[in-house]
Amino acid sequence: MSTRSRIIRVSLLCALVFPDSGSAQTPAAINTARVDSLLDAEQWAQAIAELDKQLAAAPSPALFSLRARAHRERGDLAKSRSDYDAALKLDDKFGGAYAGRAATRLRSGDAVGALDDVAKARRAGLAAPALLLLEGMANGQRDNESAAMTVFTRYVEAAPDDPIGWYYRGYTHGRAGRHVDAVKDLTRAIALKMGGAEVYRYRAISNLALERTAEACADGAEAAKRGDDEAAQLVQQYCKGAN
């Protein structure tokens, strides 16, 4: 879209929770309610501290996986990967840990490893539609836009009310120069209450490519208002005096 090297951002997967699969279960003696509330509130450091205590008392694949997620969202990918590895050492059929490790690998740019973990998650019995998002993003990182488009379309069909799928597919359309289709999908994502600035920035870029300057400038201004510096530069460059 803007550059061939740009990848679809893994940060949009932060809120996805992959269900446990296989035999991994949190021991009944451990109450994860506090951890769950801390994760829901994105209080990553506090969640890690709580999980440190619980893991010291009773190591569990599910608890390792929860701490791995918290480490990933704090940006500590090495610790995240280590915790997913620990979870899988305890239970190599824990599909949720494979899926989480795939997300961590994507953050570090390891698309091949992410695809391998997606395949392992499925072999372990995990059938979460979110695996399609990971697969599509990994193919996007590898510049395999045809495969990414196929997978994102499958996700849109499986979860038509989730704006993330429309965003990813719209991004991929735009990257391939299919700007009319990009605008349609990104507009759908916005209608479904897609948050953040990027969806507006990418729709602005596609509108600009279609010479829809007024629409592009409106989207660029919205993205800039949401804190997108790149969109602010776009507005400054192209939108002076635009109606």
Short mmCIF file of C-alpha atoms in Angstrom, two decimals:
data_model
loop_
_atom_site.label_atom_id
_atom_site.label_comp_id
_atom_site.label_asym_id
_atom_site.label_seq_id
_atom_site.Cartn_x
_atom_site.Cartn_y
_atom_site.Cartn_z
CA MET A 1 0.00 0.00 0.00
CA SER A 2 2.26 2.81 1.16
CA THR A 3 5.37 0.63 0.92
CA ARG A 4 5.93 -2.99 -0.05
CA SER A 5 7.75 -3.66 3.21
CA ARG A 6 4.84 -2.60 5.46
CA ILE A 7 3.28 -5.53 7.32
CA ILE A 8 -0.18 -5.88 8.78
CA ARG A 9 0.13 -4.97 12.42
CA VAL A 10 0.01 -7.79 14.93
CA SER A 11 -1.08 -5.36 17.64
CA LEU A 12 -4.66 -5.70 16.42
CA LEU A 13 -4.63 -9.27 17.72
CA CYS A 14 -3.93 -8.19 21.28
CA ALA A 15 -7.50 -8.64 22.42
CA LEU A 16 -7.96 -12.08 20.88
CA VAL A 17 -8.18 -14.89 23.38
CA PHE A 18 -7.53 -18.32 21.96
CA PRO A 19 -9.47 -21.04 23.75
CA ASP A 20 -7.56 -23.83 25.43
CA SER A 21 -7.31 -27.04 23.47
CA GLY A 22 -6.00 -30.47 24.27
CA SER A 23 -5.45 -31.49 27.86
CA ALA A 24 -4.09 -28.20 29.22
CA GLN A 25 -6.21 -27.00 32.10
CA THR A 26 -5.60 -24.58 34.94
CA PRO A 27 -5.64 -26.61 38.19
CA ALA A 28 -8.91 -26.20 40.06
CA ALA A 29 -7.04 -25.04 43.16
CA ILE A 30 -5.85 -21.93 41.34
CA ASN A 31 -8.26 -19.04 40.92
CA THR A 32 -7.46 -17.03 37.79
CA ALA A 33 -10.20 -14.43 38.28
CA ARG A 34 -7.73 -11.75 39.39
CA VAL A 35 -5.37 -12.54 36.51
CA ASP A 36 -8.22 -12.41 34.03
CA SER A 37 -9.35 -9.02 35.32
CA LEU A 38 -5.81 -7.63 35.12
CA LEU A 39 -5.40 -8.89 31.56
CA ASP A 40 -8.78 -7.47 30.56
CA ALA A 41 -7.65 -4.11 31.96
CA GLU A 42 -4.33 -4.38 30.07
CA GLN A 43 -2.43 -4.15 33.35
CA TRP A 44 0.34 -6.34 32.04
CA ALA A 45 2.96 -5.79 34.75
CA GLN A 46 0.49 -6.49 37.55
CA ALA A 47 -0.76 -9.61 35.73
CA ILE A 48 2.81 -10.87 35.37
CA ALA A 49 3.47 -10.34 39.09
CA GLU A 50 0.32 -12.27 40.00
CA LEU A 51 1.17 -15.06 37.56
CA ASP A 52 4.72 -15.27 38.97
CA LYS A 53 3.17 -16.15 42.34
CA GLN A 54 0.73 -18.66 40.94
CA LEU A 55 3.33 -20.37 38.77
CA ALA A 56 5.68 -20.65 41.73
CA ALA A 57 2.92 -22.44 43.62
CA ALA A 58 1.72 -24.72 40.82
CA PRO A 59 3.25 -24.64 37.31
CA SER A 60 0.56 -24.99 34.67
CA PRO A 61 0.55 -24.82 30.86
CA ALA A 62 -2.44 -22.47 30.94
CA LEU A 63 -0.76 -20.12 33.44
CA PHE A 64 2.46 -20.08 31.43
CA SER A 65 0.39 -19.20 28.36
CA LEU A 66 -1.36 -16.35 30.18
CA ARG A 67 1.96 -14.92 31.34
CA ALA A 68 3.36 -15.30 27.84
CA ARG A 69 0.54 -13.16 26.51
CA ALA A 70 1.23 -10.46 29.12
CA HIS A 71 4.94 -10.45 28.25
CA ARG A 72 4.08 -10.11 24.56
CA GLU A 73 1.83 -7.12 25.14
CA ARG A 74 4.60 -5.47 27.16
CA GLY A 75 6.91 -6.00 24.19
CA ASP A 76 9.16 -8.62 25.82
CA LEU A 77 9.04 -11.15 23.03
CA ALA A 78 11.89 -13.30 24.35
CA LYS A 79 10.10 -13.90 27.66
CA SER A 80 6.82 -14.46 25.84
CA ARG A 81 8.39 -17.10 23.61
CA SER A 82 10.06 -18.74 26.63
CA ASP A 83 6.75 -19.02 28.49
CA TYR A 84 4.96 -20.51 25.50
CA ASP A 85 7.80 -23.00 25.15
CA ALA A 86 7.41 -23.88 28.84
CA ALA A 87 3.67 -24.38 28.41
CA LEU A 88 4.23 -26.70 25.47
CA LYS A 89 6.95 -28.62 27.30
CA LEU A 90 4.33 -29.44 29.93
CA ASP A 91 1.63 -30.21 27.35
CA ASP A 92 2.57 -30.53 23.69
CA LYS A 93 -1.09 -30.82 22.70
CA PHE A 94 -2.05 -27.39 24.08
CA GLY A 95 -3.40 -25.70 20.93
CA GLY A 96 -3.87 -22.31 22.59
CA ALA A 97 -0.16 -22.10 23.39
CA TYR A 98 0.75 -22.82 19.76
CA ALA A 99 -1.61 -20.06 18.64
CA GLY A 100 -0.21 -17.61 21.17
CA ARG A 101 3.36 -18.47 20.18
CA ALA A 102 2.41 -17.86 16.56
CA ALA A 103 1.30 -14.33 17.50
CA THR A 104 4.59 -13.74 19.33
CA ARG A 105 6.55 -15.03 16.35
CA LEU A 106 4.66 -12.64 14.09
CA ARG A 107 5.62 -9.75 16.36
CA SER A 108 9.27 -10.69 15.89
CA GLY A 109 8.92 -11.07 12.11
CA ASP A 110 9.15 -14.87 12.07
CA ALA A 111 6.34 -15.54 9.59
CA VAL A 112 7.54 -19.05 8.75
CA GLY A 113 7.57 -20.03 12.42
CA ALA A 114 4.14 -18.50 12.90
CA LEU A 115 2.69 -20.56 10.06
CA ASP A 116 4.26 -23.68 11.56
CA ASP A 117 2.64 -22.94 14.92
CA VAL A 118 -0.75 -22.30 13.31
CA ALA A 119 -0.51 -25.74 11.69
CA LYS A 120 0.45 -27.31 15.04
CA ALA A 121 -2.47 -25.60 16.78
CA ARG A 122 -4.86 -27.11 14.26
CA ARG A 123 -3.29 -30.55 14.62
CA ALA A 124 -3.80 -30.21 18.37
CA GLY A 125 -7.50 -29.70 17.76
CA LEU A 126 -7.82 -25.91 17.95
CA ALA A 127 -10.40 -24.67 15.45
CA ALA A 128 -10.63 -21.00 16.48
CA PRO A 129 -11.38 -18.71 13.50
CA ALA A 130 -8.69 -16.36 14.81
CA LEU A 131 -6.13 -18.84 13.49
CA LEU A 132 -7.14 -17.60 10.04
CA LEU A 133 -6.07 -14.09 11.04
CA LEU A 134 -2.66 -15.33 12.15
CA GLU A 135 -2.28 -17.33 8.95
CA GLY A 136 -3.26 -14.36 6.80
CA MET A 137 -0.93 -12.01 8.63
CA ALA A 138 1.97 -14.43 8.28
CA ASN A 139 1.34 -14.70 4.55
CA GLY A 140 1.20 -10.91 4.40
CA GLN A 141 4.60 -10.68 6.06
CA ARG A 142 5.92 -13.05 3.40
CA ASP A 143 4.42 -10.87 0.63
CA ASN A 144 2.18 -13.78 -0.39
CA GLU A 145 -0.84 -11.55 -0.95
CA SER A 146 -2.84 -14.17 -2.84
CA ALA A 147 -2.69 -16.59 0.10
CA ALA A 148 -3.38 -13.78 2.58
CA MET A 149 -6.44 -12.67 0.61
CA THR A 150 -7.82 -16.22 0.50
CA VAL A 151 -7.47 -16.65 4.24
CA PHE A 152 -8.86 -13.23 5.17
CA THR A 153 -11.86 -13.90 2.93
CA ARG A 154 -12.46 -17.15 4.80
CA TYR A 155 -12.33 -15.23 8.07
CA VAL A 156 -14.77 -12.58 6.85
CA GLU A 157 -17.15 -15.36 5.84
CA ALA A 158 -16.75 -17.08 9.23
CA ALA A 159 -17.03 -13.90 11.32
CA PRO A 160 -18.80 -11.23 9.24
CA ASP A 161 -19.51 -9.04 12.27
CA ASP A 162 -15.86 -8.76 13.30
CA PRO A 163 -14.31 -5.55 11.90
CA ILE A 164 -10.77 -6.92 12.14
CA GLY A 165 -11.30 -9.31 9.23
CA TRP A 166 -12.62 -6.55 6.99
CA TYR A 167 -9.68 -4.36 7.97
CA TYR A 168 -7.11 -7.00 7.11
CA ARG A 169 -8.74 -7.83 3.81
CA GLY A 170 -9.11 -4.15 2.93
CA TYR A 171 -5.47 -3.55 3.75
CA THR A 172 -4.45 -6.45 1.51
CA HIS A 173 -6.62 -5.18 -1.36
CA GLY A 174 -5.00 -1.77 -1.08
CA ARG A 175 -1.51 -3.20 -0.95
CA ALA A 176 -2.24 -5.03 -4.21
CA GLY A 177 -3.59 -1.84 -5.83
CA ARG A 178 -7.25 -2.86 -5.71
CA HIS A 179 -8.28 0.43 -4.16
CA VAL A 180 -12.01 0.28 -4.91
CA ASP A 181 -12.22 -3.03 -3.05
CA ALA A 182 -9.97 -1.66 -0.31
CA VAL A 183 -12.29 1.28 0.31
CA LYS A 184 -15.32 -1.04 0.46
CA ASP A 185 -13.75 -3.35 3.03
CA LEU A 186 -12.26 -0.57 5.16
CA THR A 187 -15.60 1.23 5.12
CA ARG A 188 -17.22 -1.96 6.39
CA ALA A 189 -14.64 -2.19 9.18
CA ILE A 190 -15.41 1.39 10.20
CA ALA A 191 -19.17 0.73 10.13
CA LEU A 192 -18.54 -2.19 12.51
CA LYS A 193 -16.83 0.22 14.93
CA MET A 194 -13.21 -0.56 14.12
CA GLY A 195 -11.09 1.41 16.55
CA GLY A 196 -7.75 3.09 16.08
CA ALA A 197 -6.32 5.33 13.40
CA GLU A 198 -4.91 2.90 10.84
CA VAL A 199 -8.20 1.97 9.21
CA TYR A 200 -8.76 5.65 8.37
CA ARG A 201 -5.19 6.13 7.18
CA TYR A 202 -5.35 3.19 4.77
CA ARG A 203 -8.74 4.25 3.46
CA ALA A 204 -7.28 7.73 2.94
CA ILE A 205 -4.42 6.26 0.90
CA SER A 206 -6.80 4.24 -1.28
CA ASN A 207 -9.12 7.22 -1.74
CA LEU A 208 -6.13 9.31 -2.74
CA ALA A 209 -5.11 6.66 -5.29
CA LEU A 210 -8.66 6.87 -6.69
CA GLU A 211 -8.35 10.70 -6.87
CA ARG A 212 -11.07 11.13 -4.28
CA THR A 213 -9.21 13.95 -2.62
CA ALA A 214 -11.97 15.25 -0.36
CA GLU A 215 -12.68 11.78 1.04
CA ALA A 216 -8.96 11.09 1.44
CA CYS A 217 -8.44 14.33 3.32
CA ALA A 218 -11.39 13.66 5.63
CA ASP A 219 -10.00 10.21 6.46
CA GLY A 220 -6.50 11.57 6.89
CA ALA A 221 -7.76 14.23 9.27
CA GLU A 222 -9.64 11.61 11.30
CA ALA A 223 -6.56 9.40 11.51
CA ALA A 224 -4.42 12.37 12.51
CA LYS A 225 -6.94 13.27 15.22
CA ARG A 226 -6.51 9.73 16.53
CA GLY A 227 -2.75 10.23 16.84
CA ASP A 228 -1.45 8.99 13.48
CA ASP A 229 1.58 11.10 12.55
CA GLU A 230 1.86 9.53 9.09
CA ALA A 231 -1.72 10.54 8.33
CA ALA A 232 -0.99 14.06 9.56
CA GLN A 233 1.84 14.29 7.04
CA LEU A 234 -0.48 13.05 4.30
CA VAL A 235 -2.99 15.77 5.14
CA GLN A 236 -0.27 18.43 5.16
CA GLN A 237 1.08 17.28 1.79
CA TYR A 238 -2.11 16.75 -0.19
CA CYS A 239 -4.97 18.52 1.51
CA LYS A 240 -4.15 22.19 1.56
CA GLY A 241 -7.14 23.95 0.10
CA ALA A 242 -8.97 20.69 -0.64
CA ASN A 243 -12.75 20.94 -0.39
#
